[in-house]
Structure formats: C-alpha cells, structure tokens
CSV table of C-alpha atoms and ligand atoms in Angstrom, one decimal:
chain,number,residue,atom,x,y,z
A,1,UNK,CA,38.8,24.4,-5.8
A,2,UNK,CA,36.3,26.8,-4.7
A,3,UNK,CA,37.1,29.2,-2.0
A,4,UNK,CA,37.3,29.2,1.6
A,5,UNK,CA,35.2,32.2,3.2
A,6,UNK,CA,34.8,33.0,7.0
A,7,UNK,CA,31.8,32.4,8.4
A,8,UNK,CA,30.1,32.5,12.2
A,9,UNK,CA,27.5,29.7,13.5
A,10,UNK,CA,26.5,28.0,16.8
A,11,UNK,CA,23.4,26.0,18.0
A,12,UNK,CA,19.8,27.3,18.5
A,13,UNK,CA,20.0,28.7,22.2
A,14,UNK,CA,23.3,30.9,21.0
A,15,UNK,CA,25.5,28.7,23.9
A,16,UNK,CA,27.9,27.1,21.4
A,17,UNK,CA,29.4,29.5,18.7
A,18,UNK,CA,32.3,29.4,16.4
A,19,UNK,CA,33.9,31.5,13.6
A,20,UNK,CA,34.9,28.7,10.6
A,21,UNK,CA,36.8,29.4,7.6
A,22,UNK,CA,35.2,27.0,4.8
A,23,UNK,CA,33.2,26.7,1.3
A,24,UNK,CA,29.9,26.3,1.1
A,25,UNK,CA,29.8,25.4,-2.6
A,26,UNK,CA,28.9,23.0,-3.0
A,27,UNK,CA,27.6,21.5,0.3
A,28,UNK,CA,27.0,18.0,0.9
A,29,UNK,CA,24.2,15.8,1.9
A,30,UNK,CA,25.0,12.4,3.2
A,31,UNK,CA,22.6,9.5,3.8
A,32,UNK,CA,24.2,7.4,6.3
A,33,UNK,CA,22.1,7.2,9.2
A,34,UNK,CA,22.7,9.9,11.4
A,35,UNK,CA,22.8,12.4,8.5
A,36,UNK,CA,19.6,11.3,7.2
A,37,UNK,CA,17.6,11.7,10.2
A,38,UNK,CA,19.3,15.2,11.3
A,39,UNK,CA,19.4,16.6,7.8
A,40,UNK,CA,22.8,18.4,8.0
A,41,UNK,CA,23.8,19.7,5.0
A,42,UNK,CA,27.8,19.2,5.6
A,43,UNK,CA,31.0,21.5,4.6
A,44,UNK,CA,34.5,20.9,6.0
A,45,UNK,CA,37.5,23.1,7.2
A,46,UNK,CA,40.6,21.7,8.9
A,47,UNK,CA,41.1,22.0,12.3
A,48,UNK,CA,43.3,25.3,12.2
A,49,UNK,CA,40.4,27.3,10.3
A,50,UNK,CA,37.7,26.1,13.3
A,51,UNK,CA,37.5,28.3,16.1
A,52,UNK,CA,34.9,28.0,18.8
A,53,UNK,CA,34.4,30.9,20.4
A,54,UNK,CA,32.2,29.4,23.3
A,55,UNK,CA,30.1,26.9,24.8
A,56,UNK,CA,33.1,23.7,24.7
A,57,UNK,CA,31.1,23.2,28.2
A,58,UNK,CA,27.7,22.6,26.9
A,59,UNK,CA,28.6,20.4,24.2
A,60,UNK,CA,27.5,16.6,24.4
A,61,UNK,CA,29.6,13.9,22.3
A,62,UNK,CA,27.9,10.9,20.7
A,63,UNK,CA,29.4,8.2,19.0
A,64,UNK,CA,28.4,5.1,17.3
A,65,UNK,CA,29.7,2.4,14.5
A,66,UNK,CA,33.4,3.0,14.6
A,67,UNK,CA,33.5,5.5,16.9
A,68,UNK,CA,35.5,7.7,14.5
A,69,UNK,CA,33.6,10.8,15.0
A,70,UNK,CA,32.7,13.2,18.0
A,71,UNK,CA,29.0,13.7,16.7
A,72,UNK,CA,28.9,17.0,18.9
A,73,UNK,CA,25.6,18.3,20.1
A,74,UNK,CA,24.4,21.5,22.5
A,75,UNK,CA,23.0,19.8,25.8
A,76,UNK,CA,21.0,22.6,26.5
A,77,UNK,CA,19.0,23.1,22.9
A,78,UNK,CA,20.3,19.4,21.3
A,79,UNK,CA,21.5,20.9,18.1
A,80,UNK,CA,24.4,20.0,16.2
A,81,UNK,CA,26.1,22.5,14.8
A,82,UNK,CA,29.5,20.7,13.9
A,83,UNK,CA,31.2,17.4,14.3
A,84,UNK,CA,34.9,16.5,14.5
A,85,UNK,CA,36.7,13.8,13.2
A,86,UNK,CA,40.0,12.5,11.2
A,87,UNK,CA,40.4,12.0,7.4
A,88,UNK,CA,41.9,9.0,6.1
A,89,UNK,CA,45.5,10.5,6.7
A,90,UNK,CA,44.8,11.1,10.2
A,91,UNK,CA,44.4,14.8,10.0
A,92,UNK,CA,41.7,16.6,12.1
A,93,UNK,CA,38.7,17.6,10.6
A,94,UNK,CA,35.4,19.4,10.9
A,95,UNK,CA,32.1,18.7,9.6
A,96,UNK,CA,30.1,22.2,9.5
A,97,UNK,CA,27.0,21.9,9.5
A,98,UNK,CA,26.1,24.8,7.2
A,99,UNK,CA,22.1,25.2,8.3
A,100,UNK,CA,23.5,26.3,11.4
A,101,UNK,CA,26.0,29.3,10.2
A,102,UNK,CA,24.7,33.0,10.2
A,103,UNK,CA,23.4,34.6,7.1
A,104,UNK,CA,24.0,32.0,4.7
A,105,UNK,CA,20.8,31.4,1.4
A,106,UNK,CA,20.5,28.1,2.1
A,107,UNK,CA,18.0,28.2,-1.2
A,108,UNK,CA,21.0,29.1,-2.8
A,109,UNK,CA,23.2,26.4,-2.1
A,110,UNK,CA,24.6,24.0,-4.7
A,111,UNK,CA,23.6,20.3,-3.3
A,112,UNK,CA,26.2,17.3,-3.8
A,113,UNK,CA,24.8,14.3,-2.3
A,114,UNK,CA,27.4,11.4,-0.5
A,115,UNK,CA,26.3,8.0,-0.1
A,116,UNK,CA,27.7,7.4,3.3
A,117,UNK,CA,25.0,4.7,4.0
A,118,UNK,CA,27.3,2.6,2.0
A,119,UNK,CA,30.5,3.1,3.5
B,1,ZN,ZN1,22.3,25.4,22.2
C-alpha cells in the first residue's frame, strides 16, 4: 500500500479548491468515455480525507449512464478537478483528478491504465 500524502488543488480560475489526503502512485487512467475525452489522470481518498476549502457554489454536477457519479465541474472555468461517488460497499468516494493538484511532476508519475469502457 503506498502512502497517503496531503496535497492542495482546485480548477483553473482558482474558484474551487480543496486540501486531499491521497497517493499519487500510481495514478490511473481510465478509458471509459468521459475519461477519455477529459484526460484525468485519477487518484482516490475517502470522503473524510477530502476537504474543499471553497467554491461548493460554483461547482456544476453532470451525470450520465447510471448516474452513479457527481462528475463535478467549475461553471465559471469548466474544469474538473474531482468527482464523487460510492464504491461497491456504498462508501463515499473521491476521484482526484491529480493534473489539477499543486506542485505535483506529472512526468513523474507512475501510469496504471483501467479499462472502464468495459464496465
Ligand atoms: Zn474554475
């Protein structure tokens, strides 16, 4: 298990930021479709270790499929910085994604790829 390190992020315009507690290694890319065509590279922390620290107000939800996740967006800049949803247990989660968290090598990062166009 590697380890969980705080981190800060937000959207481009600097509206919606949040302090996370998560690991980056590795990181995943997914190909399902909404993945694909945003490019997140992903990382997940459990609801406790999420903290936005502002813009709740600016943030648009989409949903599509099963309407399992809050694809979360800024309305003002339209980037998405995180996502929440539930794992299969039911617990809350959040989907990080890591091109959007402060100071982090992204050249660095150790890719896993998730076929989620095949879930
Ligand atoms: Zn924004």
């Amino acid at each position: 298990m590697s380890q969980s390190t705080k981190y800060t992020g937000g959207c481009h315009c600097g509206t919606v930021r949040y302090e996370v507690e998560t690991s980056i290694d590795p990181v995943i890319a997914c190909n399902c479709s909404i993945c694909r065509a945003r490019g997140s590279l992903l990382a997940f922390a459990p609801n406790e270790g999420f903290h936005l620290l502002s813009g709740e107000e600016a943030l648009s939800d989409y949903q599509f499929n099963r309407k399992v996740i809050h694809h979360l967006f800024c309305s003002k800049c339209g980037i998405s910085s995180f996502s929440r949803g539930r794992r299969p247990d039911g617990a809350q989660v959040v989907a990080i994604n890591v091109r959007c968290l402060d100071g982090v090598d992204l050249d660095a990062l150790t890719v896993r790829k998730f076929d989620g166009a095949s879930l």
